[in-house]
mmCIF file of C-alpha atoms in Angstrom:
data_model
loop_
_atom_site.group_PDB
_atom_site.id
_atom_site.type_symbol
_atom_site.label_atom_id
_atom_site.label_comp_id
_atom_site.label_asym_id
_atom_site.label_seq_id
_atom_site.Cartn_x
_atom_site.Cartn_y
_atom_site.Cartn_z
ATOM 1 C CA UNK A 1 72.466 -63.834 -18.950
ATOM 2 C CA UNK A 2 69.069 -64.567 -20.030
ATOM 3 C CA UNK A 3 67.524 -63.264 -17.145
ATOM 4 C CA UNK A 4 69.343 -59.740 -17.554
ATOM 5 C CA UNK A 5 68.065 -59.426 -20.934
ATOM 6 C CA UNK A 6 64.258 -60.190 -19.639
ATOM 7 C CA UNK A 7 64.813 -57.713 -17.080
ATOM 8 C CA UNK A 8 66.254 -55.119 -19.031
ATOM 9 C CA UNK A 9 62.940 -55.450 -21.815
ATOM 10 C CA UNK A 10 60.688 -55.136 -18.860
ATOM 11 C CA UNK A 11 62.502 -51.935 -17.755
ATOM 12 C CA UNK A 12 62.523 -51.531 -21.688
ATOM 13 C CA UNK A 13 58.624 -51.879 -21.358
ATOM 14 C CA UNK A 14 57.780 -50.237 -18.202
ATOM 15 C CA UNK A 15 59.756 -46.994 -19.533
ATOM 16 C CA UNK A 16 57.678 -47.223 -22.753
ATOM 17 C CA UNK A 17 54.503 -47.051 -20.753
ATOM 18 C CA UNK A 18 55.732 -43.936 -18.495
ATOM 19 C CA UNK A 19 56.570 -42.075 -21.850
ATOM 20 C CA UNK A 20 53.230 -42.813 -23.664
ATOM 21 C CA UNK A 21 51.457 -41.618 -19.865
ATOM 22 C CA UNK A 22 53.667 -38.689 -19.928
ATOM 23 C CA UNK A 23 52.585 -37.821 -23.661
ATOM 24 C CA UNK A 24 49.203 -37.852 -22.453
ATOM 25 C CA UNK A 25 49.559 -35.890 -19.910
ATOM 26 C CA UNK A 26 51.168 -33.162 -21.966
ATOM 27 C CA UNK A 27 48.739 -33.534 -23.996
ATOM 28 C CA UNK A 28 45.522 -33.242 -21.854
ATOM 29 C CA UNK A 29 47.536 -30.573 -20.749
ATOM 30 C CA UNK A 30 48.105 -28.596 -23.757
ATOM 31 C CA UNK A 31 43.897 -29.023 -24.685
ATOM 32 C CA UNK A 32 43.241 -27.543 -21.002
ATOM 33 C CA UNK A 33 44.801 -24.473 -21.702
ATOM 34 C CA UNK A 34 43.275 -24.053 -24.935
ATOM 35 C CA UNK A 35 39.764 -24.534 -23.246
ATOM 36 C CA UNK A 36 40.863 -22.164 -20.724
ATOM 37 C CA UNK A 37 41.627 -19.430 -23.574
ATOM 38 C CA UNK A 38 38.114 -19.850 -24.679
ATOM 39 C CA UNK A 39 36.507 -19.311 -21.687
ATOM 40 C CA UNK A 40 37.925 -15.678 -20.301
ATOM 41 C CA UNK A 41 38.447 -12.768 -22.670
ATOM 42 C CA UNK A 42 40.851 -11.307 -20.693
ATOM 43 C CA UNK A 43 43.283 -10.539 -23.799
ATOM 44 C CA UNK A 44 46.617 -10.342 -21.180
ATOM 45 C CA UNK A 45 45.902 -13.566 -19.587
ATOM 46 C CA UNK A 46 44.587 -15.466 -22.954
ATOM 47 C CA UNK A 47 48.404 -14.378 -23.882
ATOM 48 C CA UNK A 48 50.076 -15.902 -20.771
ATOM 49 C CA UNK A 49 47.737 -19.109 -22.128
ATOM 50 C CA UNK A 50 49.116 -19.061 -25.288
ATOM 51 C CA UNK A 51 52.397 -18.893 -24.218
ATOM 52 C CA UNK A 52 52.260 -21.634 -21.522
ATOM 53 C CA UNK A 53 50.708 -23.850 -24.341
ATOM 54 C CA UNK A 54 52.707 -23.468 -27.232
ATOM 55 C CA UNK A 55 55.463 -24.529 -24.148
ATOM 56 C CA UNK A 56 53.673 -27.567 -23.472
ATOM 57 C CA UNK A 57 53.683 -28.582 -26.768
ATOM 58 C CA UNK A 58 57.033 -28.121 -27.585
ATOM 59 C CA UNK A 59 57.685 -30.005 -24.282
ATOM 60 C CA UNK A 60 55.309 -32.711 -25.940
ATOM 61 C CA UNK A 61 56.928 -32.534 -29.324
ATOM 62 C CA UNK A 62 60.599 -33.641 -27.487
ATOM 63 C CA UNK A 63 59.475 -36.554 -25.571
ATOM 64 C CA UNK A 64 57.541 -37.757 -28.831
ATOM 65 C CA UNK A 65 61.327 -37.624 -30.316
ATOM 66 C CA UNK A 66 63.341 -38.776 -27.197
ATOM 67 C CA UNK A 67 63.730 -42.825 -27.068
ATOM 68 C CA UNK A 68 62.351 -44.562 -24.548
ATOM 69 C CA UNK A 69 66.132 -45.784 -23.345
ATOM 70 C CA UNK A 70 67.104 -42.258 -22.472
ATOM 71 C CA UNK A 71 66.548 -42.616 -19.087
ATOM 72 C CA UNK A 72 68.036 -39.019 -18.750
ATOM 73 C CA UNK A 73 66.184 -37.425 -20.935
ATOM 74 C CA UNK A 74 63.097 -38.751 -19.799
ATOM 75 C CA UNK A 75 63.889 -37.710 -16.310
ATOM 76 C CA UNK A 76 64.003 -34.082 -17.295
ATOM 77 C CA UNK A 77 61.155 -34.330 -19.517
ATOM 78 C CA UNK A 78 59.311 -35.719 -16.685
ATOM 79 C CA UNK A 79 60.546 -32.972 -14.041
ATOM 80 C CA UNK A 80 59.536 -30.634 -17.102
ATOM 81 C CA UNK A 81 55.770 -31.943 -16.604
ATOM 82 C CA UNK A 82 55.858 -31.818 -12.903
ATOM 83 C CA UNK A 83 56.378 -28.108 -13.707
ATOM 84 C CA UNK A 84 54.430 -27.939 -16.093
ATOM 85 C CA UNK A 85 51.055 -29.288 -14.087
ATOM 86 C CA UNK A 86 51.942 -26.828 -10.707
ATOM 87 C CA UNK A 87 51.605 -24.095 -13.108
ATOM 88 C CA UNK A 88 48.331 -25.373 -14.859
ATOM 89 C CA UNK A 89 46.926 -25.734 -11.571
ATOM 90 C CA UNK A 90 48.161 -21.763 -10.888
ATOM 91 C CA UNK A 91 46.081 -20.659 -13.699
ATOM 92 C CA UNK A 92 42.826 -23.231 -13.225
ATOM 93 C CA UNK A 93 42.947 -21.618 -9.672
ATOM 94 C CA UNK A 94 43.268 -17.861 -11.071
ATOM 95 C CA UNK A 95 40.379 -18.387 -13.705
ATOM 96 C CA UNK A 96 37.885 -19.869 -11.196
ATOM 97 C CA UNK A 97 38.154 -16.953 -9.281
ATOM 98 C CA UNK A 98 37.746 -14.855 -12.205
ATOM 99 C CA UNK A 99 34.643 -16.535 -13.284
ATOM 100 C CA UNK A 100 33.406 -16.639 -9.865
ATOM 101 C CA UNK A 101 34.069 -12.898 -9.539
ATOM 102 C CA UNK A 102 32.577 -12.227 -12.995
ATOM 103 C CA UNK A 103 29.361 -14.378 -11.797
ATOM 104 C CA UNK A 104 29.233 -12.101 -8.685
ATOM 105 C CA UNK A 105 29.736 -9.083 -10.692
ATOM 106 C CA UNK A 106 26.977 -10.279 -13.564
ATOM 107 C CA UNK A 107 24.162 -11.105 -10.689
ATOM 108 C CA UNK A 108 24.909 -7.330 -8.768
ATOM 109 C CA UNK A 109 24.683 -5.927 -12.312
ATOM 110 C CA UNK A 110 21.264 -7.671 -12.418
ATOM 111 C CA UNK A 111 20.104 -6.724 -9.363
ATOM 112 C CA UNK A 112 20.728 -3.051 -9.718
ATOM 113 C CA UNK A 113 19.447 -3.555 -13.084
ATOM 114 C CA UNK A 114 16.190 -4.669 -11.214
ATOM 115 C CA UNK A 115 16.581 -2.381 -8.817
ATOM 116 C CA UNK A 116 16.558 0.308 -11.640
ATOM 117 C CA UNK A 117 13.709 -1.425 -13.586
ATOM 118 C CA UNK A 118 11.563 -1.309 -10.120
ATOM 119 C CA UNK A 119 12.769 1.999 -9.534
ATOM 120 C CA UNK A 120 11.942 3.204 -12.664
ATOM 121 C CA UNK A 121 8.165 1.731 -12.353
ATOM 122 C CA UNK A 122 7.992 3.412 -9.152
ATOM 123 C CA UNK A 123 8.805 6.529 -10.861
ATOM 124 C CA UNK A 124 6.301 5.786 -13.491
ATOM 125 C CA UNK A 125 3.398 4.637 -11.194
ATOM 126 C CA UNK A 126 4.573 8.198 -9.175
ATOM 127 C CA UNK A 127 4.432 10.625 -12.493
ATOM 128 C CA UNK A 128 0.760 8.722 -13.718
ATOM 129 C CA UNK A 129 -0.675 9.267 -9.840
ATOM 130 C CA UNK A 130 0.879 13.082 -9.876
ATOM 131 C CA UNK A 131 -1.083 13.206 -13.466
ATOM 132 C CA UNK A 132 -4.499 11.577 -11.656
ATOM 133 C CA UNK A 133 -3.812 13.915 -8.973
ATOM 134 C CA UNK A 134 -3.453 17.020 -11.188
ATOM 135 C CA UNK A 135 -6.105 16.227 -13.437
ATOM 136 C CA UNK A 136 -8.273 15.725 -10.535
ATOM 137 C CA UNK A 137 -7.216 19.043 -9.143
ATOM 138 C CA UNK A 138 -7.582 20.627 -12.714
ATOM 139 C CA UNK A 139 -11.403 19.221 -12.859
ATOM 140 C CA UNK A 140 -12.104 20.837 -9.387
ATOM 141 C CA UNK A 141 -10.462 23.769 -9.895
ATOM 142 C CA UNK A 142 -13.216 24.534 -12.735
ATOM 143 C CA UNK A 143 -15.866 26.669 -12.747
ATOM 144 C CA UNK A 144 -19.353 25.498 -12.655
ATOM 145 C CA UNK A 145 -22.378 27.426 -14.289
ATOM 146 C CA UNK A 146 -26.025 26.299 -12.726
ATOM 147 C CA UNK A 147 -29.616 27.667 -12.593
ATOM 148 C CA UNK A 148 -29.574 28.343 -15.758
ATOM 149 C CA UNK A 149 -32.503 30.568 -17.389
ATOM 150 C CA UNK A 150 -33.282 31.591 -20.913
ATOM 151 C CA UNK A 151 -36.095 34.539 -20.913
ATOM 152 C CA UNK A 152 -36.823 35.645 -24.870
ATOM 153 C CA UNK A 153 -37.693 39.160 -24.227
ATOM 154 C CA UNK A 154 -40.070 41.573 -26.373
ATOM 155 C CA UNK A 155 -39.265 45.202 -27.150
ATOM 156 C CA UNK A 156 -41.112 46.505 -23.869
ATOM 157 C CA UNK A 157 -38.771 44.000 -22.194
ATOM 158 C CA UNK A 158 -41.691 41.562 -21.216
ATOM 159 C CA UNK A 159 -41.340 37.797 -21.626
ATOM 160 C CA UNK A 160 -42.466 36.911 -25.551
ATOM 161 C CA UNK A 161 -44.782 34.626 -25.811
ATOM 162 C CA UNK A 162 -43.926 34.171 -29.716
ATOM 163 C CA UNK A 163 -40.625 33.903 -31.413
ATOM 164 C CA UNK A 164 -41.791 36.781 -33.805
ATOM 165 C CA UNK A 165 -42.047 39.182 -31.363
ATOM 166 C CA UNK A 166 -38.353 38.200 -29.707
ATOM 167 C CA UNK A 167 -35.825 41.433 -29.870
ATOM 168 C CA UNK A 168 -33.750 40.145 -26.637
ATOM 169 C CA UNK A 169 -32.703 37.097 -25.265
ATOM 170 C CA UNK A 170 -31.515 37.165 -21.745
ATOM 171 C CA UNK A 171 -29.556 33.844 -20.556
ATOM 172 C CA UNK A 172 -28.901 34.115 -16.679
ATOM 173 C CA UNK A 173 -26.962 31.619 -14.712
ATOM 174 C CA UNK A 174 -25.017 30.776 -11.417
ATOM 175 C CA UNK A 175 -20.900 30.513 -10.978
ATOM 176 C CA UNK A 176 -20.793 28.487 -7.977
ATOM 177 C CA UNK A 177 -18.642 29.135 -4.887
ATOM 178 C CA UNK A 178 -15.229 27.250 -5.468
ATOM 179 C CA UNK A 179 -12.235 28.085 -3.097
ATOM 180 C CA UNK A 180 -10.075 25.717 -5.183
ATOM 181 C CA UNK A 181 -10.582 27.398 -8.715
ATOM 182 C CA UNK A 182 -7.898 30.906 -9.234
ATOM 183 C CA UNK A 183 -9.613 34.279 -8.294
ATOM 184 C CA UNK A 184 -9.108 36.813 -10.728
ATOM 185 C CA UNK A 185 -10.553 37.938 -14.432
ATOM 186 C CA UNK A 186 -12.308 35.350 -16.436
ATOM 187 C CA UNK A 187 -13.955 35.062 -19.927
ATOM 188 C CA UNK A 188 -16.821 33.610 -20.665
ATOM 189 C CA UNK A 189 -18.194 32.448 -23.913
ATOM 190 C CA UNK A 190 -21.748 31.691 -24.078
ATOM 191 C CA UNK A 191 -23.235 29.876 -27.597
ATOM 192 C CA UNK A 192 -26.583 29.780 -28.805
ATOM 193 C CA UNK A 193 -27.523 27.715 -31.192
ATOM 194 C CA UNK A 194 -30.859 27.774 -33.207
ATOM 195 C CA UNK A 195 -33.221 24.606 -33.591
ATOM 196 C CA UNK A 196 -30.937 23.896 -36.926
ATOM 197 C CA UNK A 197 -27.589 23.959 -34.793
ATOM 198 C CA UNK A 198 -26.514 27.051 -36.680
ATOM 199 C CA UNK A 199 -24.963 29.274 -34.075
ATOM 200 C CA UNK A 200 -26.029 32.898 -33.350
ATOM 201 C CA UNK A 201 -23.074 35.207 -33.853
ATOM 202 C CA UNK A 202 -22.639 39.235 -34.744
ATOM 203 C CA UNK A 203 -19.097 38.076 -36.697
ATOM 204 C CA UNK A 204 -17.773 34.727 -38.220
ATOM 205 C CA UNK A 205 -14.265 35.852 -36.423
ATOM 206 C CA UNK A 206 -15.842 35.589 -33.104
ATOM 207 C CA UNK A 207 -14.730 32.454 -32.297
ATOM 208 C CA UNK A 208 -12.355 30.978 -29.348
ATOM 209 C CA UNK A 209 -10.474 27.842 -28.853
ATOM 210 C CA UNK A 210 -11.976 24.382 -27.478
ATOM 211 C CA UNK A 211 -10.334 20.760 -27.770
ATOM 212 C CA UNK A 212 -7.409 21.859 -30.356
ATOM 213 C CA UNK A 213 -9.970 23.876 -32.607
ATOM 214 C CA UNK A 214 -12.064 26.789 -33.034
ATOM 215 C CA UNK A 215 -15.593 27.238 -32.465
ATOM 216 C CA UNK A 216 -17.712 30.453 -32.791
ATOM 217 C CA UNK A 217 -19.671 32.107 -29.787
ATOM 218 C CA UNK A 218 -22.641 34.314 -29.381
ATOM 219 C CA UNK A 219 -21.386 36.528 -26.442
ATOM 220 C CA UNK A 220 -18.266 37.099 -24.649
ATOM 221 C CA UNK A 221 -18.443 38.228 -21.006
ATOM 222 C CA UNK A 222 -15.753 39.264 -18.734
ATOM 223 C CA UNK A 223 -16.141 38.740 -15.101
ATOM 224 C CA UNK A 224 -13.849 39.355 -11.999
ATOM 225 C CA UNK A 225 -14.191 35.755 -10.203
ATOM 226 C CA UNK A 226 -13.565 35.913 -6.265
ATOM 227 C CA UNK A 227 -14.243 32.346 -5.288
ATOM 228 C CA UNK A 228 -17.740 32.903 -4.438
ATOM 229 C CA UNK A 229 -21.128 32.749 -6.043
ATOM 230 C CA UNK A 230 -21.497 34.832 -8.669
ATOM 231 C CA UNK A 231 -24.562 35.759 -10.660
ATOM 232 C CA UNK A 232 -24.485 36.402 -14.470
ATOM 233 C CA UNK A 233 -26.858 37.329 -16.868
ATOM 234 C CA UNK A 234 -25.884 38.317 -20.879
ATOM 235 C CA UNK A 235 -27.638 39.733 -23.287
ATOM 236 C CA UNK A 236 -28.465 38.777 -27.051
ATOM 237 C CA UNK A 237 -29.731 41.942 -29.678
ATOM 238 C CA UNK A 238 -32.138 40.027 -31.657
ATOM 239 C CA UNK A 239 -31.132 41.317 -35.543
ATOM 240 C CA UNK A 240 -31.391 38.179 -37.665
ATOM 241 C CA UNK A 241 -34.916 35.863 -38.390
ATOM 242 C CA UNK A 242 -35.571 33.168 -35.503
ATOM 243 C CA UNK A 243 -37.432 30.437 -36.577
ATOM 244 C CA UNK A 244 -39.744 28.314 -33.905
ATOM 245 C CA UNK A 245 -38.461 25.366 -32.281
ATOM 246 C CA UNK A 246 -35.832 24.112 -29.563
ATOM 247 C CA UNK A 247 -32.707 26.084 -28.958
ATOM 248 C CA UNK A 248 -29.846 25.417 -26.990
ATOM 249 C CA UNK A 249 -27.199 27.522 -24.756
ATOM 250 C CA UNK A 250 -23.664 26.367 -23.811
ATOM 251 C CA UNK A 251 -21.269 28.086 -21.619
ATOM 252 C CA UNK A 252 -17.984 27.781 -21.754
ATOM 253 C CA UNK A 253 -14.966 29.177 -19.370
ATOM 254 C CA UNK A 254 -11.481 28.355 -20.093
ATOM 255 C CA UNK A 255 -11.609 25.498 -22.901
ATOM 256 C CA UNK A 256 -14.614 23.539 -20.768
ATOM 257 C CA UNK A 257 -17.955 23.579 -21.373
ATOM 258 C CA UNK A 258 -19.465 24.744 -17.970
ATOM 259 C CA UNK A 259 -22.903 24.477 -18.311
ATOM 260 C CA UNK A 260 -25.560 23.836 -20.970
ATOM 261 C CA UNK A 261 -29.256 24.468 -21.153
ATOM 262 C CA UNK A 262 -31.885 24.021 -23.828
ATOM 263 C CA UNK A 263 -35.084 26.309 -24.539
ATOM 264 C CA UNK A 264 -37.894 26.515 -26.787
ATOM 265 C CA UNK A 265 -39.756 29.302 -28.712
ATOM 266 C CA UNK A 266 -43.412 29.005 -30.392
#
């Protein structure tokens, strides 16, 4: 008799100890899938979480209340958890393959991302080289305006030797052959400017546009450009008071200053 009653408080003790390891298992259980919810933000599947959870813890809540005697009990509550851990391992399965797929999908996005990023310094390097390239083919495509002579002419038309006897000044200069530049009519605008830098002009409105401004000219010549050399030579009437010293003439063609010269007069 007193060997039954030993054996039945070990049994009474060993079943104690299976209901507290159960308990922990529905426990660790129950904090799994609410460390899964916080990992995916897939709202459907957080749901199917929730549900499963709030399961496991009523599951939890009716061993905590079922005596340790009720060997019956128990025994469902414990096929309960076998359950209950084949469909944990379902979803632990189901969400490493999501991650893993959402891993795969983050490093393609940042791949094409750096594909894009290269592609879109490629595209930059490309548009800055075209811009090289055109300005390049912009600077040769200009006209060019050497030999450049100044003659201060007298009223016979001889060279004047002094600046009082000046009625003409004849600037003469070279358009050099250029098979890149655009055949067709061009217009010149040549400035002369007096030792003072005041500029020689018949009208304060003749003026024509350089470098987002206006500046005023002397003369304005048209000429019918072919590609070749071309010779030019302009006049200025002499109607205002020259004063002795250094002068300078500047040609310009298109918003660029072509060619420049300086000359003096005693």
């Amino acid at each position: 008799m007193h060997e039954q009653k030993i054996e039945s408080q070990q049994m009474l003790e060993l079943a104690e100890m299976d209901k507290r390891e159960m308990e922990n298992e529905y426990e660790q259980f129950a904090m799994q899938y609410n460390e899964m919810k916080m990992q995916i933000k897939n709202d459907s599947l957080v749901a199917q979480l929730e549900k499963e959870q709030q399961r496991t813890e009523e599951l939890l809540a009716e061993l905590k209340q079922v005596k340790s005697s009720n060997a019956a009990e128990i025994m469902r509550l414990k096929k309960e958890l076998k359950t209950v851990r084949a469909v944990l391992r379902t979803y632990v399965i189901q969400i490493d393959s999501l991650n893993k797929l959402n891993q795969a999908l983050a490093e393609e996005n940042q791949e094409v991302k750096q594909k894009y990023t290269q592609a879109t310094r490629q595209i930059s390097n490309l548009s800055q080289e075209q811009k090289n390239l055109n300005e390049k083919v912009t600077l040769a495509s200009q006209l060019d305006a050497t030999a450049i002579t100044v003659l201060p002419k007298n009223k016979r038309g001889k060279t004047a030797k002094k600046v009082k006897d000046v009625k003409k000044i004849a600037v003469s200069f070279t358009i050099v052959k250029n098979i890149t530049a655009k055949t067709g009519e061009r217009t010149l605008y040549i400035r002369i400017a007096k030792p003072d830098n005041d500029v020689l002009t018949k009208n304060a409105s003749n003026t024509f546009p350089y470098e987002n401004r206006e500046l005023t000219y002397s003369i304005k010549k048209y000429i019918e450009y072919t590609g070749e050399e071309q010779n030019v030579t302009v006049y200025w009437d002499v109607e205002e008071y020259l004063p002795a010293g250094t002068y300078h003439v500047y040609i310009f063609a298109e918003g660029t200053m072509i060619g420049q010269q300086a000359f003096s007069m005693k």
